[in-house]
Amino acid sequence: MTIHTVAVIGSGIMGAGIAEVAASHGHPVLVYDINADAISRAIDGIRTRLESRVTRGKLSAEACEQTLQRLVPVTDIQALARADLVIEAASEQMAVKKALFAQLAEICPAKTLLTSNTSSISITAIAADLSHPERVAGLHFFNPAPVMKLVEVVNGLATSEEVVEQLSALAVKWGKQPVRCQSTPGFIVNRVARPYYAEAWRALEEQVAAPETIDAALREGAGFPMGPLELTDMIGQDVNFAVTCSVFNAFWQERRFLPSLVQQELVLAGRFGKKSGQGVYNWRSDRPAASWLETVSDADSAISVQRRSDGVTEIDGLLLIETQGETAQALANRYGQPVVVCDRQEGDVAVIAVAASNPASANRKAVWHLQQQGKRVLQVADYPGLLIWRTVAMIVNEALDALQKGVASEQDIDTAMRLGVNYPRGPLAWGEQLGWQRLLRLLENLQRHYGEERYRPSSLLRQRALLESSYES
């Protein structure tokens, strides 16, 4: 069928953004909300954004006016009967969505496509009790919808292949990049991204470093566009915590998705982040800067530095070792020498942890050596896997689990994570680059250290590590 008229249910940030996208691509758009004032505010917001583009020379005044004329305020749900496509962007509650879709199934002709912008609720469950469930799918945009390229096209058990293909083609016409995935908790992005937040919360709970140091390590040391803690403040602690709880419960309390008690405290206190003025950070004042180590200028210039064949750097008897998931103290005990462990180094950042038994003079030599290579150095507590390696390993592990269980293709998983949350690389391409055996060893060491299922390597990671070993031999 040809999709002409589009209806958007909900006039919040996402609903307004989706309505703007559809209207700007020539569709009459029915903007439905039970609150007429909310619709007016949404359309006023769209007008402001479009006029800003006109001012900057990005849009003609004529195109701006035509887009605004296509937006039709609707407060009577019966009016949605004339829509060819309905996109629901209402409250993220199963009961609300099921009630809305039950109404839509009665009001709209069987040919009307019924979709939800949900970020984590089951499309299968939404469609379960409806007539013609084959026309129900997920159409998950990312905020801000007019800017973000990614759209997750989600099929439930009953969704027809034709519907998925048509929605994917429509997304392309709207200038978006669709990725296809099965209806599973969190879909692609909100599932695979959970470790990015979870490992940061765990580091904060274990007092590994201050929030600004954790964020700087992941942002400046690994190339993520924002640190995980500042990102949760931007998203909203209430929103991010609710999604984590939803995914955790949907996976029958799988420990990989365990919510954080520290984040729960922020939510209970009403510290939702930037929108409330206080979250992990105080957004009413300047945020603190990460504590970079001062330049070591008085180290002995005759320091002996030797790069060994096993990749370890020996500095006057101290071993500088890139982390494989063990603490510096465990390694110092094994080797009988001072040890400093280093996180994965990208760019000019080095994150280190030192064994408690090290003499201070040995630690200074390690810092001096790194600074001589042009590195800015962050020191954190002696934490297995440190921050970058540990976080990336968990993201890759989750992506492999999703791939093995048929959630989406390898290409779509990588595309989703690059475009949906702006990761520097797709996690599966990243895993290939870092080495499957290295990732497996790190996760096994973390699992051994904690004695928890949380760090259990996926079956597919083990298989890829075996193949990698076979190729090398």
Short mmCIF file of N, CA, C and O in Angstrom, two decimals, residues 6 10 22 55-57 62 71 81 83 91 93 111 116 172 182 219 237 290 306 315 327 351 470:
data_model
loop_
_atom_site.label_atom_id
_atom_site.label_comp_id
_atom_site.label_asym_id
_atom_site.label_seq_id
_atom_site.Cartn_x
_atom_site.Cartn_y
_atom_site.Cartn_z
N VAL A 6 -0.08 10.08 7.79
CA VAL A 6 0.58 9.50 8.96
C VAL A 6 -0.06 10.10 10.21
O VAL A 6 -0.34 11.30 10.27
N GLY A 10 0.76 11.11 20.68
CA GLY A 10 1.66 11.65 21.70
C GLY A 10 2.38 12.88 21.16
O GLY A 10 2.93 12.86 20.06
N ALA A 22 7.96 13.25 9.46
CA ALA A 22 6.96 12.82 8.48
C ALA A 22 6.44 14.01 7.66
O ALA A 22 6.32 13.93 6.43
N THR A 55 16.53 30.59 9.20
CA THR A 55 17.45 31.67 9.54
C THR A 55 18.89 31.30 9.19
O THR A 55 19.68 32.14 8.75
N ARG A 56 19.24 30.03 9.37
CA ARG A 56 20.61 29.57 9.11
C ARG A 56 20.83 29.17 7.65
O ARG A 56 21.90 28.68 7.29
N GLY A 57 19.80 29.36 6.82
CA GLY A 57 19.93 29.05 5.41
C GLY A 57 19.86 27.56 5.09
O GLY A 57 20.23 27.13 4.00
N GLU A 62 9.46 28.79 2.23
CA GLU A 62 8.31 28.10 1.63
C GLU A 62 8.21 26.67 2.15
O GLU A 62 7.12 26.21 2.52
N LEU A 71 0.73 19.68 9.44
CA LEU A 71 0.50 19.22 10.81
C LEU A 71 -0.93 19.53 11.21
O LEU A 71 -1.36 20.69 11.24
N ALA A 81 -8.76 7.12 11.93
CA ALA A 81 -9.22 6.08 11.00
C ALA A 81 -8.73 6.33 9.57
O ALA A 81 -8.61 5.40 8.77
N ALA A 83 -5.79 7.40 8.70
CA ALA A 83 -4.33 7.29 8.58
C ALA A 83 -3.94 5.98 7.91
O ALA A 83 -4.56 4.94 8.11
N SER A 91 3.04 7.11 26.54
CA SER A 91 3.70 6.67 27.76
C SER A 91 4.32 5.28 27.61
O SER A 91 3.72 4.39 27.02
N GLN A 93 4.43 2.53 29.00
CA GLN A 93 3.81 1.58 29.91
C GLN A 93 3.00 0.58 29.10
O GLN A 93 2.20 0.98 28.24
N LYS A 111 -5.88 -2.46 6.64
CA LYS A 111 -4.67 -2.13 5.88
C LYS A 111 -3.76 -1.13 6.60
O LYS A 111 -2.59 -0.98 6.24
N SER A 116 4.72 1.19 17.06
CA SER A 116 5.04 1.81 18.34
C SER A 116 6.48 2.30 18.32
O SER A 116 7.38 1.63 17.79
N VAL A 172 13.98 4.80 4.85
CA VAL A 172 14.99 5.26 3.89
C VAL A 172 14.51 6.52 3.17
O VAL A 172 15.27 7.49 3.00
N GLN A 182 14.46 -8.38 16.02
CA GLN A 182 13.36 -9.12 16.62
C GLN A 182 12.88 -8.41 17.88
O GLN A 182 13.62 -7.66 18.52
N ARG A 219 35.44 8.70 27.70
CA ARG A 219 35.25 9.71 26.64
C ARG A 219 36.56 10.00 25.91
O ARG A 219 36.64 9.91 24.69
N GLN A 237 18.14 10.52 34.76
CA GLN A 237 18.36 9.33 35.59
C GLN A 237 17.09 8.50 35.73
O GLN A 237 17.15 7.26 35.77
N ALA A 290 38.51 16.15 35.52
CA ALA A 290 39.19 14.91 35.92
C ALA A 290 40.56 15.25 36.52
O ALA A 290 41.20 16.24 36.15
N GLN A 306 62.65 -1.58 29.07
CA GLN A 306 62.78 -2.70 28.13
C GLN A 306 61.41 -3.24 27.78
O GLN A 306 60.62 -3.58 28.67
N ILE A 315 60.40 -1.47 33.64
CA ILE A 315 60.99 -0.16 33.92
C ILE A 315 61.73 -0.24 35.25
O ILE A 315 61.11 -0.18 36.32
N THR A 327 43.94 -7.81 38.97
CA THR A 327 44.39 -6.62 39.67
C THR A 327 45.91 -6.51 39.61
O THR A 327 46.62 -7.51 39.42
N VAL A 351 45.16 5.23 31.42
CA VAL A 351 44.52 5.01 32.72
C VAL A 351 45.28 3.88 33.41
O VAL A 351 45.48 2.81 32.81
N SER A 470 42.73 -21.16 16.06
CA SER A 470 42.97 -22.11 14.97
C SER A 470 43.68 -21.43 13.80
O SER A 470 44.60 -21.95 13.21
#
